[in-house]
PDB file of C-alpha atoms in Angstrom:
ATOM      1  CA  MET A 298      -0.055  -0.006  -0.047  1.00 65.00           C
ATOM      2  CA  ARG A 299       2.755   2.429   0.971  1.00 80.00           C
ATOM      3  CA  ALA A 300       4.686   1.622  -2.280  1.00 82.00           C
ATOM      4  CA  TYR A 301       1.512   2.388  -4.412  1.00 84.00           C
ATOM      5  CA  GLU A 302       0.927   5.670  -2.519  1.00 87.00           C
ATOM      6  CA  LEU A 303       4.595   6.691  -3.167  1.00 87.00           C
ATOM      7  CA  ARG A 304       4.331   5.837  -6.873  1.00 90.00           C
ATOM      8  CA  GLU A 305       1.130   8.010  -7.070  1.00 92.00           C
ATOM      9  CA  GLU A 306       2.758  10.851  -5.296  1.00 92.00           C
ATOM     10  CA  ILE A 307       5.729  10.784  -7.705  1.00 91.00           C
ATOM     11  CA  LYS A 308       3.309  10.786 -10.635  1.00 93.00           C
ATOM     12  CA  ARG A 309       1.436  13.730  -9.098  1.00 94.00           C
ATOM     13  CA  ILE A 310       4.562  15.731  -8.477  1.00 92.00           C
ATOM     14  CA  SER A 311       5.976  14.947 -11.923  1.00 93.00           C
ATOM     15  CA  ARG A 312       2.638  16.062 -13.665  1.00 95.00           C
ATOM     16  CA  TYR A 313       2.574  19.278 -11.581  1.00 93.00           C
ATOM     17  CA  LYS A 314       6.202  20.088 -12.512  1.00 94.00           C
ATOM     18  CA  ILE A 315       5.506  19.417 -16.284  1.00 96.00           C
ATOM     19  CA  LYS A 316       2.481  21.696 -16.161  1.00 97.00           C
ATOM     20  CA  LEU A 317       4.435  24.422 -14.402  1.00 96.00           C
ATOM     21  CA  ALA A 318       7.341  24.019 -16.972  1.00 97.00           C
ATOM     22  CA  LYS A 319       4.861  24.444 -19.834  1.00 98.00           C
ATOM     23  CA  LYS A 320       3.430  27.631 -18.260  1.00 97.00           C
ATOM     24  CA  ILE A 321       6.958  29.014 -17.832  1.00 97.00           C
ATOM     25  CA  SER A 322       7.797  28.211 -21.387  1.00 98.00           C
ATOM     26  CA  GLU A 323       4.640  29.820 -22.796  1.00 98.00           C
ATOM     27  CA  LYS A 324       5.370  32.939 -20.670  1.00 98.00           C
ATOM     28  CA  ALA A 325       8.890  33.121 -21.995  1.00 98.00           C
ATOM     29  CA  LEU A 326       7.555  32.922 -25.520  1.00 98.00           C
ATOM     30  CA  GLU A 327       4.970  35.695 -24.829  1.00 98.00           C
ATOM     31  CA  GLU A 328       7.675  38.022 -23.640  1.00 98.00           C
ATOM     32  CA  SER A 329      10.199  37.225 -26.391  1.00 98.00           C
ATOM     33  CA  ASP A 330      10.478  38.247 -30.026  1.00 97.00           C
ATOM     34  CA  ASP A 331       7.992  36.466 -32.361  1.00 96.00           C
ATOM     35  CA  ALA A 332      10.903  34.805 -34.212  1.00 97.00           C
ATOM     36  CA  VAL A 333      11.644  32.771 -31.088  1.00 98.00           C
ATOM     37  CA  ARG A 334       8.296  30.958 -31.221  1.00 96.00           C
ATOM     38  CA  GLU A 335       8.810  30.151 -34.990  1.00 97.00           C
ATOM     39  CA  LYS A 336      12.479  29.173 -34.751  1.00 98.00           C
ATOM     40  CA  SER A 337      12.866  27.390 -31.333  1.00 99.00           C
ATOM     41  CA  VAL A 338      11.417  24.537 -29.276  1.00 99.00           C
ATOM     42  CA  PHE A 339      11.330  24.258 -25.452  1.00 99.00           C
ATOM     43  CA  ILE A 340      11.913  20.835 -23.990  1.00 99.00           C
ATOM     44  CA  ILE A 341      12.284  19.527 -20.482  1.00 98.00           C
ATOM     45  CA  GLY A 342      14.833  16.826 -19.305  1.00 94.00           C
ATOM     46  CA  GLY A 343      15.916  15.286 -16.074  1.00 90.00           C
ATOM     47  CA  ASP A 344      13.585  13.592 -13.497  1.00 90.00           C
ATOM     48  CA  VAL A 345      10.400  15.185 -14.534  1.00 94.00           C
ATOM     49  CA  PRO A 346       9.717  13.755 -18.017  1.00 93.00           C
ATOM     50  CA  LEU A 347      10.740  10.278 -16.652  1.00 92.00           C
ATOM     51  CA  ILE A 348       8.026  10.582 -13.992  1.00 93.00           C
ATOM     52  CA  MET A 349      10.684  10.425 -11.194  1.00 90.00           C
ATOM     53  CA  ALA A 350      10.271  13.988  -9.755  1.00 87.00           C
ATOM     54  CA  HIS A 351      10.284  14.660  -5.980  1.00 84.00           C
ATOM     55  CA  SER A 352       9.405  17.720  -3.983  1.00 81.00           C
ATOM     56  CA  ASP A 353      11.680  17.192  -0.879  1.00 75.00           C
ATOM     57  CA  PRO A 354      13.362  20.513   0.008  1.00 76.00           C
ATOM     58  CA  ARG A 355      17.064  20.575  -0.875  1.00 69.00           C
ATOM     59  CA  PRO A 356      19.720  23.290  -0.944  1.00 69.00           C
ATOM     60  CA  GLU A 357      20.421  24.918  -4.311  1.00 62.00           C
ATOM     61  CA  ARG A 358      24.189  25.118  -4.475  1.00 59.00           C
ATOM     62  CA  SER A 359      24.713  28.230  -6.649  1.00 58.00           C
ATOM     63  CA  LEU A 360      22.261  30.509  -4.729  1.00 59.00           C
ATOM     64  CA  GLY A 361      22.524  28.804  -1.254  1.00 61.00           C
ATOM     65  CA  LYS A 362      18.703  28.707  -1.008  1.00 65.00           C
ATOM     66  CA  MET A 363      16.266  25.833  -0.306  1.00 71.00           C
ATOM     67  CA  VAL A 364      14.275  24.656  -3.285  1.00 74.00           C
ATOM     68  CA  ALA A 365      11.377  22.280  -3.749  1.00 69.00           C
ATOM     69  CA  GLY A 366      12.830  19.005  -5.084  1.00 73.00           C
ATOM     70  CA  SER A 367      13.608  18.149  -8.722  1.00 83.00           C
ATOM     71  CA  ASP A 368      14.752  21.098 -10.917  1.00 89.00           C
ATOM     72  CA  LEU A 369      12.811  22.233 -14.001  1.00 94.00           C
ATOM     73  CA  ASP A 370      15.557  21.391 -16.573  1.00 95.00           C
ATOM     74  CA  ILE A 371      14.422  23.362 -19.577  1.00 98.00           C
ATOM     75  CA  VAL A 372      16.448  23.324 -22.783  1.00 98.00           C
ATOM     76  CA  VAL A 373      15.706  25.766 -25.614  1.00 99.00           C
ATOM     77  CA  ILE A 374      16.926  24.683 -29.018  1.00 99.00           C
ATOM     78  CA  HIS A 375      16.852  27.229 -31.848  1.00 99.00           C
ATOM     79  CA  GLU A 376      17.408  27.288 -35.542  1.00 98.00           C
ATOM     80  CA  ASN A 377      20.947  28.460 -36.467  1.00 98.00           C
ATOM     81  CA  ASP A 378      19.668  31.641 -37.999  1.00 97.00           C
ATOM     82  CA  LEU A 379      17.826  32.968 -35.026  1.00 98.00           C
ATOM     83  CA  ASP A 380      18.883  36.598 -34.433  1.00 96.00           C
ATOM     84  CA  THR A 381      21.444  37.122 -31.653  1.00 97.00           C
ATOM     85  CA  LYS A 382      19.403  39.921 -30.123  1.00 98.00           C
ATOM     86  CA  ALA A 383      16.295  37.622 -29.868  1.00 98.00           C
ATOM     87  CA  ILE A 384      18.471  34.944 -28.115  1.00 98.00           C
ATOM     88  CA  LYS A 385      19.751  37.573 -25.585  1.00 98.00           C
ATOM     89  CA  LYS A 386      16.250  38.842 -24.899  1.00 98.00           C
ATOM     90  CA  LEU A 387      15.067  35.192 -24.376  1.00 98.00           C
ATOM     91  CA  GLU A 388      17.916  34.633 -21.995  1.00 98.00           C
ATOM     92  CA  SER A 389      17.007  37.663 -20.002  1.00 98.00           C
ATOM     93  CA  VAL A 390      13.243  36.672 -19.882  1.00 98.00           C
ATOM     94  CA  LEU A 391      14.202  33.135 -18.571  1.00 98.00           C
ATOM     95  CA  LEU A 392      16.528  34.642 -15.877  1.00 97.00           C
ATOM     96  CA  ASP A 393      13.627  36.852 -14.728  1.00 97.00           C
ATOM     97  CA  LEU A 394      11.407  33.793 -14.473  1.00 97.00           C
ATOM     98  CA  LYS A 395      14.003  31.811 -12.747  1.00 94.00           C
ATOM     99  CA  TYR A 396      14.218  34.435  -9.914  1.00 92.00           C
ATOM    100  CA  TYR A 397      10.495  34.837  -9.857  1.00 92.00           C
ATOM    101  CA  LEU A 398       9.939  31.208  -9.171  1.00 91.00           C
ATOM    102  CA  LEU A 399      12.585  31.273  -6.395  1.00 87.00           C
ATOM    103  CA  SER A 400      10.959  34.331  -4.766  1.00 86.00           C
ATOM    104  CA  GLN A 401       7.621  32.597  -4.398  1.00 83.00           C
ATOM    105  CA  PRO A 402       7.366  31.324  -0.828  1.00 73.00           C
ATOM    106  CA  MET A 403       4.873  28.585  -1.634  1.00 69.00           C
ATOM    107  CA  LYS A 404       6.808  27.383  -4.752  1.00 73.00           C
ATOM    108  CA  LYS A 405      10.506  27.759  -4.455  1.00 81.00           C
ATOM    109  CA  GLU A 406      10.965  25.885  -7.755  1.00 89.00           C
ATOM    110  CA  GLU A 407      14.429  25.911  -9.310  1.00 90.00           C
ATOM    111  CA  LEU A 408      14.485  26.619 -12.993  1.00 93.00           C
ATOM    112  CA  ASP A 409      17.693  25.509 -14.771  1.00 93.00           C
ATOM    113  CA  PHE A 410      17.715  26.467 -18.435  1.00 97.00           C
ATOM    114  CA  LEU A 411      20.057  26.270 -21.446  1.00 97.00           C
ATOM    115  CA  ILE A 412      19.712  27.893 -24.822  1.00 99.00           C
ATOM    116  CA  LYS A 413      21.526  26.208 -27.807  1.00 98.00           C
ATOM    117  CA  SER A 414      21.484  26.063 -31.542  1.00 99.00           C
ATOM    118  CA  MET A 415      20.881  23.090 -33.873  1.00 99.00           C
ATOM    119  CA  LYS A 416      24.539  23.328 -34.721  1.00 98.00           C
ATOM    120  CA  ASP A 417      25.334  22.680 -31.072  1.00 98.00           C
ATOM    121  CA  VAL A 418      22.981  19.673 -31.030  1.00 98.00           C
ATOM    122  CA  LYS A 419      24.563  18.211 -34.079  1.00 98.00           C
ATOM    123  CA  LYS A 420      28.011  18.406 -32.481  1.00 98.00           C
ATOM    124  CA  GLN A 421      26.743  16.832 -29.168  1.00 98.00           C
ATOM    125  CA  LEU A 422      25.162  13.901 -31.104  1.00 98.00           C
ATOM    126  CA  GLU A 423      28.778  12.915 -32.023  1.00 97.00           C
ATOM    127  CA  PHE A 424      28.818  11.532 -28.520  1.00 97.00           C
ATOM    128  CA  THR A 425      32.428  12.571 -28.020  1.00 96.00           C
ATOM    129  CA  ASN A 426      32.770  13.517 -24.307  1.00 95.00           C
ATOM    130  CA  PHE A 427      30.952  13.256 -20.996  1.00 92.00           C
ATOM    131  CA  GLU A 428      28.993  16.592 -21.601  1.00 94.00           C
ATOM    132  CA  ASP A 429      27.891  15.273 -25.023  1.00 96.00           C
ATOM    133  CA  LYS A 430      26.590  12.050 -23.395  1.00 95.00           C
ATOM    134  CA  VAL A 431      24.572  13.879 -20.789  1.00 94.00           C
ATOM    135  CA  ALA A 432      23.174  16.213 -23.493  1.00 96.00           C
ATOM    136  CA  CYS A 433      22.174  13.165 -25.672  1.00 97.00           C
ATOM    137  CA  LYS A 434      20.514  11.435 -22.711  1.00 95.00           C
ATOM    138  CA  ILE A 435      18.446  14.712 -22.128  1.00 95.00           C
ATOM    139  CA  LEU A 436      17.552  14.992 -25.720  1.00 97.00           C
ATOM    140  CA  ASN A 437      16.467  11.324 -26.009  1.00 96.00           C
ATOM    141  CA  GLU A 438      14.229  11.424 -22.833  1.00 95.00           C
ATOM    142  CA  ALA A 439      12.858  14.912 -23.173  1.00 97.00           C
ATOM    143  CA  GLU A 440       9.286  16.061 -23.466  1.00 97.00           C
ATOM    144  CA  VAL A 441       8.246  18.981 -25.631  1.00 98.00           C
ATOM    145  CA  LEU A 442       6.883  21.938 -23.748  1.00 98.00           C
ATOM    146  CA  ALA A 443       6.276  24.784 -26.268  1.00 98.00           C
ATOM    147  CA  GLY A 444       7.477  26.403 -29.421  1.00 98.00           C
ATOM    148  CA  ASN A 445       8.053  24.808 -32.864  1.00 98.00           C
ATOM    149  CA  LYS A 446       7.566  21.099 -32.398  1.00 97.00           C
ATOM    150  CA  GLY A 447       8.897  20.539 -35.868  1.00 98.00           C
ATOM    151  CA  ILE A 448      12.350  21.320 -34.605  1.00 98.00           C
ATOM    152  CA  TYR A 449      12.163  18.402 -32.058  1.00 97.00           C
ATOM    153  CA  VAL A 450      11.006  16.091 -34.871  1.00 98.00           C
ATOM    154  CA  LYS A 451      14.189  16.946 -36.742  1.00 98.00           C
ATOM    155  CA  ILE A 452      16.176  16.203 -33.627  1.00 98.00           C
ATOM    156  CA  ARG A 453      14.483  12.843 -33.196  1.00 98.00           C
ATOM    157  CA  ARG A 454      15.544  11.974 -36.785  1.00 98.00           C
ATOM    158  CA  MET A 455      19.062  13.001 -35.934  1.00 98.00           C
ATOM    159  CA  ILE A 456      19.059  10.907 -32.811  1.00 98.00           C
ATOM    160  CA  ASP A 457      18.256   7.928 -34.966  1.00 97.00           C
ATOM    161  CA  ASP A 458      20.885   8.825 -37.655  1.00 98.00           C
ATOM    162  CA  TYR A 459      23.553   8.993 -35.014  1.00 97.00           C
ATOM    163  CA  ARG A 460      22.496   5.837 -33.265  1.00 97.00           C
ATOM    164  CA  VAL A 461      22.275   7.743 -29.945  1.00 96.00           C
ATOM    165  CA  LYS A 462      19.735   5.303 -28.377  1.00 95.00           C
ATOM    166  CA  GLU A 463      22.067   2.332 -29.038  1.00 97.00           C
ATOM    167  CA  LYS A 464      25.072   4.152 -27.586  1.00 96.00           C
ATOM    168  CA  ILE A 465      23.114   5.070 -24.423  1.00 95.00           C
ATOM    169  CA  GLU A 466      21.941   1.450 -24.012  1.00 94.00           C
ATOM    170  CA  GLU A 467      25.627   0.300 -24.357  1.00 94.00           C
ATOM    171  CA  LEU A 468      26.621   2.684 -21.514  1.00 91.00           C
ATOM    172  CA  GLU A 469      23.689   1.479 -19.342  1.00 87.00           C
ATOM    173  CA  GLU A 470      24.859  -2.128 -19.973  1.00 90.00           C
ATOM    174  CA  LYS A 471      28.379  -1.140 -18.787  1.00 85.00           C
ATOM    175  CA  GLY A 472      26.831   0.702 -15.755  1.00 81.00           C
ATOM    176  CA  MET A 473      24.881  -2.399 -14.761  1.00 86.00           C
ATOM    177  CA  LYS A 474      28.044  -4.526 -14.905  1.00 82.00           C
ATOM    178  CA  TYR A 475      29.944  -1.895 -12.750  1.00 76.00           C
ATOM    179  CA  ARG A 476      27.038  -1.872 -10.299  1.00 78.00           C
ATOM    180  CA  LYS A 477      27.254  -5.661  -9.833  1.00 83.00           C
ATOM    181  CA  ILE A 478      30.978  -5.527  -9.252  1.00 80.00           C
ATOM    182  CA  THR A 479      30.500  -2.670  -6.766  1.00 77.00           C
ATOM    183  CA  GLU A 480      27.708  -4.543  -4.847  1.00 78.00           C
ATOM    184  CA  GLU A 481      30.064  -7.555  -4.484  1.00 80.00           C
ATOM    185  CA  ILE A 482      32.816  -5.352  -3.137  1.00 77.00           C
ATOM    186  CA  LEU A 483      30.431  -3.759  -0.546  1.00 76.00           C
ATOM    187  CA  LEU A 484      29.126  -7.125   0.527  1.00 79.00           C
ATOM    188  CA  LYS A 485      32.655  -8.305   1.083  1.00 78.00           C
ATOM    189  CA  THR A 486      33.653  -5.108   2.998  1.00 79.00           C
ATOM    190  CA  GLU A 487      32.561  -5.355   6.638  1.00 76.00           C
ATOM    191  CA  ASN A 488      32.980  -1.637   7.498  1.00 78.00           C
ATOM    192  CA  PRO A 489      33.181   0.377   4.245  1.00 72.00           C
ATOM    193  CA  ASP A 490      34.804   3.782   4.875  1.00 71.00           C
ATOM    194  CA  ARG A 491      33.430   7.091   3.721  1.00 69.00           C
ATOM    195  CA  GLU A 492      35.675   7.434   0.693  1.00 69.00           C
ATOM    196  CA  LEU A 493      34.445   4.070  -0.717  1.00 63.00           C
ATOM    197  CA  LEU A 494      30.813   4.989  -0.175  1.00 63.00           C
ATOM    198  CA  LEU A 495      31.174   8.357  -1.826  1.00 62.00           C
ATOM    199  CA  LYS A 496      32.941   6.748  -4.806  1.00 63.00           C
ATOM    200  CA  THR A 497      30.223   4.157  -5.018  1.00 64.00           C
ATOM    201  CA  PHE A 498      27.075   6.260  -4.658  1.00 62.00           C
ATOM    202  CA  THR A 499      28.059   9.734  -6.012  1.00 57.00           C
ATOM    203  CA  THR A 500      28.596  10.045  -9.713  1.00 54.00           C
ATOM    204  CA  THR A 501      29.972  12.993 -11.712  1.00 52.00           C
ATOM    205  CA  MET A 502      26.558  13.467 -13.164  1.00 49.00           C
ATOM    206  CA  GLU A 503      25.126  14.197  -9.625  1.00 46.00           C
ATOM    207  CA  PHE A 504      26.989  17.502  -9.770  1.00 47.00           C
ATOM    208  CA  SER A 505      26.614  18.237 -13.504  1.00 51.00           C
ATOM    209  CA  GLU A 506      24.476  20.926 -15.039  1.00 65.00           C
ATOM    210  CA  ILE A 507      22.446  20.422 -18.173  1.00 75.00           C
ATOM    211  CA  PHE A 508      24.370  20.565 -21.418  1.00 80.00           C
TER     212      PHE A 508
END
């Protein structure tokens, strides 16, 4: 019974955060230049689209404030020819919305956002380094919030062309093997020290931003 209630709570929180992220994205489009709606798409990554969000208060490292659980990780992807001034204005609008959310005593939601071009996406799909791999995982798992959905359709085709899903699955398989080895080490270690526990349970991705 408790497990069922917990699953339902996670679903409720995730749905709420998706709804809020959509409102934020639409608000950003309203306050930005018209070209932004035509030439960009807003997507959300992280825990929320995977229906794994939580609302437990936690410290936000960069601002030193308490925020309500999972971040709203919003990525804006724009066509390469979007005007630089329009991009700068969009960034300013999103920053204002970020601080607005943090200032609301009943919300305290943390908005993390990233604006990048289709050229950036193409480079990241080459899957060269850690940052690229995180970016590809976000792109593969994302949900569209607002803007030109046709841009995300293009990205999905590119994900297939670059075999991104297969590459992620290969990494997940390696991760499972590493986990099994780690579990065996922990079971054989009577009193594991702090260094071993940190190495085991804290990944680089835990401290990473969106890319």
